Amino acid sequence: MTARMGTARLGPAERSTALEQMAAQELDLVVIGGGIVGAGVALDAATRGLSVGLLEARDFASGTSSRSSKLIHGGLRYLEQLNFDLVREALQERALLLQRIAPHLVRPVPFLFPLTHLGWERPYVGAGLVMYDSLGFSFGFTRGVPGHRHLSRTRALRLAPALRRTAFSGAVQYWDAQVDDARYVMTVLRTAATYGAHVASRAQVVGFLREGERVTGVRVRDLETGTERQVRARQVVNATGVWTDDIQELVGGRGQIHVRASKGVHLVVPRDRIHSLTGIILRTEKSVLFVIPWGRHWIIGTTDTRWNLDRAHPAASRSDIDYVLEHVNQVLSVPLTRDDVEGVYAGLRPLLAGESEETSKLSREHVVAHPVPGLVMIAGGKYTTYRVMARDAVDAVAHGLDQRVPPSCTDRIPLAGAEGYQALWNSRQRLAQASGLHVARIEHLLQRYGSMIDEVLTLIERDPSLACPLSGADDHLRAEVVYAATHEGARHLNDVLARRTHISIETFHRGLAVAEEVAELMAGPLSWDAEQVKREVEYYTKRIEAERLSQEQDTDHEADAIRLGAPEIVPVATPDPV
């Protein structure tokens, strides 16, 4: 769907309408959770002709789905675990996303795998990458990325001069893909809304409606107004990731799915700190470490440690940061220091945990369960395979509906902004001339909005001051902030600085230098007065101060305690007991 065909907006008026419409009818399906899986479920169900509502307690993608490695990949390490089906499935999804579903948001990225052992390692890694490339072919699609190639140490150093010559003996280069994870979620949600789904953030499910054993809907509290509504639905899907167990407790009884949270920490450093034309992947004693090109930055990560503390704001400790720096510095000729770190973010992977060793081995695989009539649970999985997870969840929903439901068609549904993207990309010089923007700005906008770029350019036509970049975060135009509030469901300052953009991790000031300017730009579309603008800036400032201080602490418990010291601008409600 393109903007010219009426892509749905997620502005304040649309949010109010969505909540009213959800309460005014019995829906086929209500989805709890506005991360990538919940968004995917809403789109899958809406494109099958079902009536759908989606409720998110915080901001869209505010949990795991905005704190990933931002990769669309098969997972090389799963090959070592002999999990060929998971790798094949993920690589087939990668091809679909690159070539049909979201070519404006998903793009190829190269990685260099330095070899550190003579003799056995090159044929071992090479054989794995032959299989990786082979599994990447899917029906009707090429891989969408080049195949791997072997490199001598000299050729590898031409691509990545930052590598320390004595740290490796040669290399293999291969390709995967990357994505702006939070933006992708928001685009899936806008696409779902275009097909009729009702979507609302800051709307928390605080209880379930029941008829005997059967779940017949939810009670939802609008956290912005305090208003509570009943939303009736023939089926409910819990797609809340690391909060899965909490929703199961709302239903009562012992749940069928148990999710363990694993913390992954990433560092962001400026591009000029590592001289390389390619990403880098390194083995660690536990897993792998990526050095990922990200615009004018590098993302370096990740860790993998158990997390039992606050799930809304997992905190990165000094130990986490030192771990990542220590491992990446093992191969760099000029080591990185903490002073090089612009941003730090921590996310939680929802790993399936069972009472038997066999269940815990499911790891990144997903599972769908029907714990009580009317309720479907979906958990586990990985970002890359969200569409398959959503399909399986809606298949379970269809089984619970007493009607014929068409099969999933999301493998053939381009996301909002995808249709016409390539033609617009080819015409970017003409777009630049017509708009008065530099072609580099047009490229930036096309890679964020695709064919919805005309909606952003229309804002600039109406108010030419929006063509100016943000002072202190000049990668982004002022128009993008207004667009986030009018079209993309941003309701608070942190939504824009942390997710609609990534200014909070891509600048040394972490967004503080632009907080007031951004809040004032949001004020008009969201009807804020001067007091609300001041409040937004104060809450954001407290959040950044708490994050910075938490990252100086040695342990998870110390970091968590300090991070929790920053209050939520819209606190979530305490769910009602069963």
PDB file of C-alpha atoms in Angstrom, residues 237-494:
ATOM      1  CA  VAL A 237      -3.959 -13.281  21.338  1.00  0.00           C
ATOM      2  CA  ASN A 238      -1.267 -12.654  23.957  1.00  0.00           C
ATOM      3  CA  ALA A 239       1.818 -11.451  22.063  1.00  0.00           C
ATOM      4  CA  THR A 240       3.599  -9.697  24.922  1.00  0.00           C
ATOM      5  CA  GLY A 241       7.064 -11.278  24.698  1.00  0.00           C
ATOM      6  CA  VAL A 242       8.855 -11.094  28.036  1.00  0.00           C
ATOM      7  CA  TRP A 243       5.530 -10.139  29.705  1.00  0.00           C
ATOM      8  CA  THR A 244       3.870 -13.393  28.554  1.00  0.00           C
ATOM      9  CA  ASP A 245       3.795 -14.896  32.037  1.00  0.00           C
ATOM     10  CA  ASP A 246       2.185 -11.738  33.483  1.00  0.00           C
ATOM     11  CA  ILE A 247      -0.736 -11.981  31.055  1.00  0.00           C
ATOM     12  CA  GLN A 248      -1.086 -15.675  31.851  1.00  0.00           C
ATOM     13  CA  GLU A 249      -1.404 -14.746  35.534  1.00  0.00           C
ATOM     14  CA  LEU A 250      -4.258 -12.357  34.680  1.00  0.00           C
ATOM     15  CA  VAL A 251      -6.150 -15.332  33.275  1.00  0.00           C
ATOM     16  CA  GLY A 252      -5.452 -17.379  36.390  1.00  0.00           C
ATOM     17  CA  GLY A 253      -4.051 -20.839  36.754  1.00  0.00           C
ATOM     18  CA  ARG A 254      -0.807 -22.333  35.587  1.00  0.00           C
ATOM     19  CA  GLY A 255       0.364 -21.212  32.169  1.00  0.00           C
ATOM     20  CA  GLN A 256       1.440 -23.490  29.342  1.00  0.00           C
ATOM     21  CA  ILE A 257       4.269 -21.216  28.212  1.00  0.00           C
ATOM     22  CA  HIS A 258       7.123 -19.936  30.360  1.00  0.00           C
ATOM     23  CA  VAL A 259       9.418 -17.227  29.054  1.00  0.00           C
ATOM     24  CA  ARG A 260      12.895 -16.481  30.378  1.00  0.00           C
ATOM     25  CA  ALA A 261      14.365 -13.052  29.689  1.00  0.00           C
ATOM     26  CA  SER A 262      17.924 -12.855  28.429  1.00  0.00           C
ATOM     27  CA  LYS A 263      19.577  -9.425  28.389  1.00  0.00           C
ATOM     28  CA  GLY A 264      21.496  -8.244  25.344  1.00  0.00           C
ATOM     29  CA  VAL A 265      23.511  -5.017  25.529  1.00  0.00           C
ATOM     30  CA  HIS A 266      24.654  -2.992  22.507  1.00  0.00           C
ATOM     31  CA  LEU A 267      27.034  -0.052  22.232  1.00  0.00           C
ATOM     32  CA  VAL A 268      26.842   2.680  19.587  1.00  0.00           C
ATOM     33  CA  VAL A 269      30.051   4.420  18.494  1.00  0.00           C
ATOM     34  CA  PRO A 270      30.752   6.951  15.719  1.00  0.00           C
ATOM     35  CA  ARG A 271      31.631   5.542  12.307  1.00  0.00           C
ATOM     36  CA  ASP A 272      35.068   7.182  12.283  1.00  0.00           C
ATOM     37  CA  ARG A 273      36.173   5.232  15.377  1.00  0.00           C
ATOM     38  CA  ILE A 274      36.425   2.010  13.337  1.00  0.00           C
ATOM     39  CA  HIS A 275      37.909   2.285   9.844  1.00  0.00           C
ATOM     40  CA  SER A 276      36.078  -0.391   7.851  1.00  0.00           C
ATOM     41  CA  LEU A 277      33.941  -0.739   4.737  1.00  0.00           C
ATOM     42  CA  THR A 278      32.207  -3.816   6.106  1.00  0.00           C
ATOM     43  CA  GLY A 279      30.603  -5.116   9.270  1.00  0.00           C
ATOM     44  CA  ILE A 280      32.540  -7.609  11.362  1.00  0.00           C
ATOM     45  CA  ILE A 281      31.434 -10.735  13.233  1.00  0.00           C
ATOM     46  CA  LEU A 282      33.552 -12.234  16.013  1.00  0.00           C
ATOM     47  CA  ARG A 283      33.328 -15.437  18.010  1.00  0.00           C
ATOM     48  CA  THR A 284      33.108 -15.128  21.789  1.00  0.00           C
ATOM     49  CA  GLU A 285      33.241 -17.849  24.417  1.00  0.00           C
ATOM     50  CA  LYS A 286      29.431 -17.766  24.610  1.00  0.00           C
ATOM     51  CA  SER A 287      28.131 -16.686  21.228  1.00  0.00           C
ATOM     52  CA  VAL A 288      29.062 -14.109  18.589  1.00  0.00           C
ATOM     53  CA  LEU A 289      29.725 -10.366  18.639  1.00  0.00           C
ATOM     54  CA  PHE A 290      28.646  -8.132  15.761  1.00  0.00           C
ATOM     55  CA  VAL A 291      30.121  -4.834  14.636  1.00  0.00           C
ATOM     56  CA  ILE A 292      27.279  -3.522  12.489  1.00  0.00           C
ATOM     57  CA  PRO A 293      27.398  -0.475  10.181  1.00  0.00           C
ATOM     58  CA  TRP A 294      24.545   1.868  11.092  1.00  0.00           C
ATOM     59  CA  GLY A 295      24.507   5.124   9.129  1.00  0.00           C
ATOM     60  CA  ARG A 296      27.145   7.372  10.655  1.00  0.00           C
ATOM     61  CA  HIS A 297      27.651   4.908  13.490  1.00  0.00           C
ATOM     62  CA  TRP A 298      28.537   1.344  14.434  1.00  0.00           C
ATOM     63  CA  ILE A 299      26.365  -0.869  16.617  1.00  0.00           C
ATOM     64  CA  ILE A 300      28.480  -3.336  18.622  1.00  0.00           C
ATOM     65  CA  GLY A 301      26.901  -6.222  20.509  1.00  0.00           C
ATOM     66  CA  THR A 302      25.605  -8.250  22.053  1.00  0.00           C
ATOM     67  CA  THR A 303      25.747  -9.868  25.486  1.00  0.00           C
ATOM     68  CA  ASP A 304      23.614 -12.787  26.661  1.00  0.00           C
ATOM     69  CA  THR A 305      22.900 -12.849  30.404  1.00  0.00           C
ATOM     70  CA  ARG A 306      19.891 -13.896  32.428  1.00  0.00           C
ATOM     71  CA  TRP A 307      17.672 -11.014  33.603  1.00  0.00           C
ATOM     72  CA  ASN A 308      15.135 -11.245  36.434  1.00  0.00           C
ATOM     73  CA  LEU A 309      14.698  -7.536  37.197  1.00  0.00           C
ATOM     74  CA  ASP A 310      12.593  -4.731  35.649  1.00  0.00           C
ATOM     75  CA  ARG A 311      11.520  -5.756  32.160  1.00  0.00           C
ATOM     76  CA  ALA A 312      10.308  -2.364  30.937  1.00  0.00           C
ATOM     77  CA  HIS A 313      13.723  -0.738  31.321  1.00  0.00           C
ATOM     78  CA  PRO A 314      16.520  -3.337  31.416  1.00  0.00           C
ATOM     79  CA  ALA A 315      19.686  -1.606  32.549  1.00  0.00           C
ATOM     80  CA  ALA A 316      23.187  -1.967  31.128  1.00  0.00           C
ATOM     81  CA  SER A 317      25.886  -2.062  33.797  1.00  0.00           C
ATOM     82  CA  ARG A 318      29.535  -1.081  33.615  1.00  0.00           C
ATOM     83  CA  SER A 319      30.350  -4.792  33.455  1.00  0.00           C
ATOM     84  CA  ASP A 320      28.203  -5.218  30.326  1.00  0.00           C
ATOM     85  CA  ILE A 321      29.874  -2.280  28.583  1.00  0.00           C
ATOM     86  CA  ASP A 322      33.369  -3.437  29.543  1.00  0.00           C
ATOM     87  CA  TYR A 323      32.586  -6.943  28.270  1.00  0.00           C
ATOM     88  CA  VAL A 324      31.639  -5.670  24.811  1.00  0.00           C
ATOM     89  CA  LEU A 325      34.647  -3.304  24.621  1.00  0.00           C
ATOM     90  CA  GLU A 326      37.055  -6.004  25.779  1.00  0.00           C
ATOM     91  CA  HIS A 327      35.901  -8.450  23.100  1.00  0.00           C
ATOM     92  CA  VAL A 328      35.858  -6.022  20.183  1.00  0.00           C
ATOM     93  CA  ASN A 329      39.250  -4.613  21.169  1.00  0.00           C
ATOM     94  CA  GLN A 330      40.817  -8.048  20.777  1.00  0.00           C
ATOM     95  CA  VAL A 331      40.817  -7.505  16.999  1.00  0.00           C
ATOM     96  CA  LEU A 332      41.086  -3.712  16.625  1.00  0.00           C
ATOM     97  CA  SER A 333      44.413  -1.997  15.999  1.00  0.00           C
ATOM     98  CA  VAL A 334      43.172   1.135  17.812  1.00  0.00           C
ATOM     99  CA  PRO A 335      41.157   0.057  20.855  1.00  0.00           C
ATOM    100  CA  LEU A 336      37.858   1.671  21.757  1.00  0.00           C
ATOM    101  CA  THR A 337      37.358   3.256  25.172  1.00  0.00           C
ATOM    102  CA  ARG A 338      34.262   4.227  27.113  1.00  0.00           C
ATOM    103  CA  ASP A 339      34.786   7.795  25.856  1.00  0.00           C
ATOM    104  CA  ASP A 340      34.050   6.550  22.318  1.00  0.00           C
ATOM    105  CA  VAL A 341      30.603   5.275  23.291  1.00  0.00           C
ATOM    106  CA  GLU A 342      27.770   7.536  22.118  1.00  0.00           C
ATOM    107  CA  GLY A 343      24.894   5.361  23.190  1.00  0.00           C
ATOM    108  CA  VAL A 344      24.085   2.172  25.054  1.00  0.00           C
ATOM    109  CA  TYR A 345      20.894   0.160  24.906  1.00  0.00           C
ATOM    110  CA  ALA A 346      19.752  -3.063  26.523  1.00  0.00           C
ATOM    111  CA  GLY A 347      17.004  -5.359  25.312  1.00  0.00           C
ATOM    112  CA  LEU A 348      15.478  -8.607  26.521  1.00  0.00           C
ATOM    113  CA  ARG A 349      15.126 -11.709  24.364  1.00  0.00           C
ATOM    114  CA  PRO A 350      12.011 -13.750  25.194  1.00  0.00           C
ATOM    115  CA  LEU A 351      13.466 -17.260  25.329  1.00  0.00           C
ATOM    116  CA  LEU A 352      11.248 -20.256  25.912  1.00  0.00           C
ATOM    117  CA  ALA A 353      12.009 -21.943  29.212  1.00  0.00           C
ATOM    118  CA  GLY A 354      10.693 -25.363  30.142  1.00  0.00           C
ATOM    119  CA  GLU A 355      10.821 -27.712  33.072  1.00  0.00           C
ATOM    120  CA  SER A 356      12.771 -30.215  31.005  1.00  0.00           C
ATOM    121  CA  GLU A 357      16.090 -29.742  29.239  1.00  0.00           C
ATOM    122  CA  GLU A 358      14.378 -30.599  25.970  1.00  0.00           C
ATOM    123  CA  THR A 359      11.935 -27.674  26.233  1.00  0.00           C
ATOM    124  CA  SER A 360      14.643 -25.192  27.137  1.00  0.00           C
ATOM    125  CA  LYS A 361      16.486 -26.150  23.961  1.00  0.00           C
ATOM    126  CA  LEU A 362      13.669 -24.537  21.988  1.00  0.00           C
ATOM    127  CA  SER A 363      15.536 -21.268  22.543  1.00  0.00           C
ATOM    128  CA  ARG A 364      14.693 -18.986  19.593  1.00  0.00           C
ATOM    129  CA  GLU A 365      11.974 -21.229  18.205  1.00  0.00           C
ATOM    130  CA  HIS A 366       8.393 -20.176  18.846  1.00  0.00           C
ATOM    131  CA  VAL A 367       5.398 -21.934  20.281  1.00  0.00           C
ATOM    132  CA  VAL A 368       1.640 -21.324  20.102  1.00  0.00           C
ATOM    133  CA  ALA A 369      -0.655 -22.517  22.895  1.00  0.00           C
ATOM    134  CA  HIS A 370      -4.374 -22.400  23.796  1.00  0.00           C
ATOM    135  CA  PRO A 371      -4.259 -22.326  27.641  1.00  0.00           C
ATOM    136  CA  VAL A 372      -7.980 -21.600  28.004  1.00  0.00           C
ATOM    137  CA  PRO A 373     -10.802 -21.339  25.453  1.00  0.00           C
ATOM    138  CA  GLY A 374     -10.741 -18.002  23.663  1.00  0.00           C
ATOM    139  CA  LEU A 375      -7.074 -17.227  24.419  1.00  0.00           C
ATOM    140  CA  VAL A 376      -4.072 -17.923  22.168  1.00  0.00           C
ATOM    141  CA  MET A 377      -0.509 -17.443  23.418  1.00  0.00           C
ATOM    142  CA  ILE A 378       2.460 -16.921  21.086  1.00  0.00           C
ATOM    143  CA  ALA A 379       6.009 -16.692  22.464  1.00  0.00           C
ATOM    144  CA  GLY A 380       9.660 -17.279  21.626  1.00  0.00           C
ATOM    145  CA  GLY A 381      10.960 -16.863  18.103  1.00  0.00           C
ATOM    146  CA  LYS A 382      13.131 -14.118  16.668  1.00  0.00           C
ATOM    147  CA  TYR A 383      12.500 -10.829  14.923  1.00  0.00           C
ATOM    148  CA  THR A 384      13.317 -12.182  11.466  1.00  0.00           C
ATOM    149  CA  THR A 385      10.572 -14.823  11.627  1.00  0.00           C
ATOM    150  CA  TYR A 386       7.833 -12.591  13.046  1.00  0.00           C
ATOM    151  CA  ARG A 387       5.612 -13.142   9.981  1.00  0.00           C
ATOM    152  CA  VAL A 388       5.684 -16.934  10.388  1.00  0.00           C
ATOM    153  CA  MET A 389       4.920 -16.577  14.105  1.00  0.00           C
ATOM    154  CA  ALA A 390       1.976 -14.305  13.302  1.00  0.00           C
ATOM    155  CA  ARG A 391       0.667 -16.731  10.691  1.00  0.00           C
ATOM    156  CA  ASP A 392       0.796 -19.615  13.149  1.00  0.00           C
ATOM    157  CA  ALA A 393      -0.961 -17.571  15.843  1.00  0.00           C
ATOM    158  CA  VAL A 394      -3.782 -16.534  13.502  1.00  0.00           C
ATOM    159  CA  ASP A 395      -4.103 -20.140  12.310  1.00  0.00           C
ATOM    160  CA  ALA A 396      -4.785 -21.019  15.955  1.00  0.00           C
ATOM    161  CA  VAL A 397      -7.289 -18.152  16.164  1.00  0.00           C
ATOM    162  CA  ALA A 398      -9.011 -19.431  13.021  1.00  0.00           C
ATOM    163  CA  HIS A 399      -9.305 -22.849  14.617  1.00  0.00           C
ATOM    164  CA  GLY A 400     -11.157 -21.258  17.523  1.00  0.00           C
ATOM    165  CA  LEU A 401     -13.608 -19.311  15.341  1.00  0.00           C
ATOM    166  CA  ASP A 402     -16.727 -21.066  14.087  1.00  0.00           C
ATOM    167  CA  GLN A 403     -16.272 -19.793  10.547  1.00  0.00           C
ATOM    168  CA  ARG A 404     -14.065 -20.390   7.564  1.00  0.00           C
ATOM    169  CA  VAL A 405     -11.008 -18.137   7.636  1.00  0.00           C
ATOM    170  CA  PRO A 406      -8.836 -17.716   4.520  1.00  0.00           C
ATOM    171  CA  PRO A 407      -5.169 -18.753   4.740  1.00  0.00           C
ATOM    172  CA  SER A 408      -2.428 -16.219   5.469  1.00  0.00           C
ATOM    173  CA  CYS A 409      -1.474 -13.957   2.568  1.00  0.00           C
ATOM    174  CA  THR A 410       1.132 -11.715   4.217  1.00  0.00           C
ATOM    175  CA  ASP A 411       3.894 -13.249   2.110  1.00  0.00           C
ATOM    176  CA  ARG A 412       2.305 -11.322  -0.770  1.00  0.00           C
ATOM    177  CA  ILE A 413       1.405  -8.069   1.036  1.00  0.00           C
ATOM    178  CA  PRO A 414       3.990  -5.272   0.717  1.00  0.00           C
ATOM    179  CA  LEU A 415       4.186  -3.006   3.747  1.00  0.00           C
ATOM    180  CA  ALA A 416       3.120   0.630   3.603  1.00  0.00           C
ATOM    181  CA  GLY A 417       5.729   2.533   1.604  1.00  0.00           C
ATOM    182  CA  ALA A 418       7.024  -0.485  -0.336  1.00  0.00           C
ATOM    183  CA  GLU A 419       4.970  -0.137  -3.518  1.00  0.00           C
ATOM    184  CA  GLY A 420       6.698   2.242  -5.900  1.00  0.00           C
ATOM    185  CA  TYR A 421       9.775   2.599  -3.694  1.00  0.00           C
ATOM    186  CA  GLN A 422      12.273   1.475  -6.330  1.00  0.00           C
ATOM    187  CA  ALA A 423      10.857   3.876  -8.929  1.00  0.00           C
ATOM    188  CA  LEU A 424      11.074   6.752  -6.466  1.00  0.00           C
ATOM    189  CA  TRP A 425      14.622   5.773  -5.535  1.00  0.00           C
ATOM    190  CA  ASN A 426      15.556   5.876  -9.207  1.00  0.00           C
ATOM    191  CA  SER A 427      13.956   9.334  -9.401  1.00  0.00           C
ATOM    192  CA  ARG A 428      15.578  10.747  -6.276  1.00  0.00           C
ATOM    193  CA  GLN A 429      17.474  13.463  -8.165  1.00  0.00           C
ATOM    194  CA  ARG A 430      14.198  14.735  -9.595  1.00  0.00           C
ATOM    195  CA  LEU A 431      12.563  14.585  -6.164  1.00  0.00           C
ATOM    196  CA  ALA A 432      15.431  16.603  -4.733  1.00  0.00           C
ATOM    197  CA  GLN A 433      15.061  19.298  -7.387  1.00  0.00           C
ATOM    198  CA  ALA A 434      11.283  19.490  -6.950  1.00  0.00           C
ATOM    199  CA  SER A 435      11.426  19.659  -3.152  1.00  0.00           C
ATOM    200  CA  GLY A 436      14.482  21.887  -2.787  1.00  0.00           C
ATOM    201  CA  LEU A 437      16.105  19.313  -0.499  1.00  0.00           C
ATOM    202  CA  HIS A 438      19.570  17.869  -1.064  1.00  0.00           C
ATOM    203  CA  VAL A 439      19.523  14.442  -2.680  1.00  0.00           C
ATOM    204  CA  ALA A 440      21.132  12.995   0.475  1.00  0.00           C
ATOM    205  CA  ARG A 441      18.074  14.132   2.436  1.00  0.00           C
ATOM    206  CA  ILE A 442      15.743  12.536  -0.105  1.00  0.00           C
ATOM    207  CA  GLU A 443      17.681   9.252   0.173  1.00  0.00           C
ATOM    208  CA  HIS A 444      17.391   9.412   3.958  1.00  0.00           C
ATOM    209  CA  LEU A 445      13.628   9.984   3.746  1.00  0.00           C
ATOM    210  CA  LEU A 446      13.102   7.255   1.144  1.00  0.00           C
ATOM    211  CA  GLN A 447      14.909   4.713   3.325  1.00  0.00           C
ATOM    212  CA  ARG A 448      12.659   5.603   6.258  1.00  0.00           C
ATOM    213  CA  TYR A 449       9.290   6.189   4.594  1.00  0.00           C
ATOM    214  CA  GLY A 450       9.529   4.662   1.117  1.00  0.00           C
ATOM    215  CA  SER A 451       6.692   5.861  -1.099  1.00  0.00           C
ATOM    216  CA  MET A 452       5.099   7.601   1.899  1.00  0.00           C
ATOM    217  CA  ILE A 453       7.757  10.285   1.427  1.00  0.00           C
ATOM    218  CA  ASP A 454       5.144  12.515  -0.181  1.00  0.00           C
ATOM    219  CA  GLU A 455       3.362  12.825   3.175  1.00  0.00           C
ATOM    220  CA  VAL A 456       6.550  14.224   4.741  1.00  0.00           C
ATOM    221  CA  LEU A 457       7.209  16.506   1.772  1.00  0.00           C
ATOM    222  CA  THR A 458       3.644  17.823   2.013  1.00  0.00           C
ATOM    223  CA  LEU A 459       4.324  18.933   5.592  1.00  0.00           C
ATOM    224  CA  ILE A 460       7.387  20.819   4.338  1.00  0.00           C
ATOM    225  CA  GLU A 461       5.404  22.463   1.546  1.00  0.00           C
ATOM    226  CA  ARG A 462       2.917  23.759   4.112  1.00  0.00           C
ATOM    227  CA  ASP A 463       5.638  24.910   6.531  1.00  0.00           C
ATOM    228  CA  PRO A 464       9.077  25.415   4.911  1.00  0.00           C
ATOM    229  CA  SER A 465      10.721  25.714   8.353  1.00  0.00           C
ATOM    230  CA  LEU A 466      10.222  21.960   8.717  1.00  0.00           C
ATOM    231  CA  ALA A 467      12.832  21.406   5.983  1.00  0.00           C
ATOM    232  CA  CYS A 468      15.545  22.457   8.447  1.00  0.00           C
ATOM    233  CA  PRO A 469      17.484  19.767  10.320  1.00  0.00           C
ATOM    234  CA  LEU A 470      17.191  19.451  14.068  1.00  0.00           C
ATOM    235  CA  SER A 471      19.922  21.492  15.726  1.00  0.00           C
ATOM    236  CA  GLY A 472      22.149  18.992  17.518  1.00  0.00           C
ATOM    237  CA  ALA A 473      20.814  15.970  15.609  1.00  0.00           C
ATOM    238  CA  ASP A 474      21.147  17.029  11.997  1.00  0.00           C
ATOM    239  CA  ASP A 475      20.546  13.583  10.505  1.00  0.00           C
ATOM    240  CA  HIS A 476      16.831  14.297  10.932  1.00  0.00           C
ATOM    241  CA  LEU A 477      14.596  17.051   9.596  1.00  0.00           C
ATOM    242  CA  ARG A 478      12.121  18.915  11.798  1.00  0.00           C
ATOM    243  CA  ALA A 479       9.356  17.550   9.554  1.00  0.00           C
ATOM    244  CA  GLU A 480      10.093  14.012  10.761  1.00  0.00           C
ATOM    245  CA  VAL A 481       9.194  14.970  14.320  1.00  0.00           C
ATOM    246  CA  VAL A 482       5.856  16.453  13.277  1.00  0.00           C
ATOM    247  CA  TYR A 483       5.175  13.433  11.064  1.00  0.00           C
ATOM    248  CA  ALA A 484       5.900  11.074  13.981  1.00  0.00           C
ATOM    249  CA  ALA A 485       3.161  12.775  15.997  1.00  0.00           C
ATOM    250  CA  THR A 486       0.603  13.139  13.182  1.00  0.00           C
ATOM    251  CA  HIS A 487       1.069   9.808  11.364  1.00  0.00           C
ATOM    252  CA  GLU A 488       3.171   7.399  13.430  1.00  0.00           C
ATOM    253  CA  GLY A 489       1.521   7.206  16.841  1.00  0.00           C
ATOM    254  CA  ALA A 490       4.210   9.079  18.816  1.00  0.00           C
ATOM    255  CA  ARG A 491       2.567  10.466  21.952  1.00  0.00           C
ATOM    256  CA  HIS A 492       5.519  11.539  24.076  1.00  0.00           C
ATOM    257  CA  LEU A 493       8.993  12.986  23.673  1.00  0.00           C
ATOM    258  CA  ASN A 494      10.737   9.693  24.403  1.00  0.00           C
TER     259      ASN A 494
END
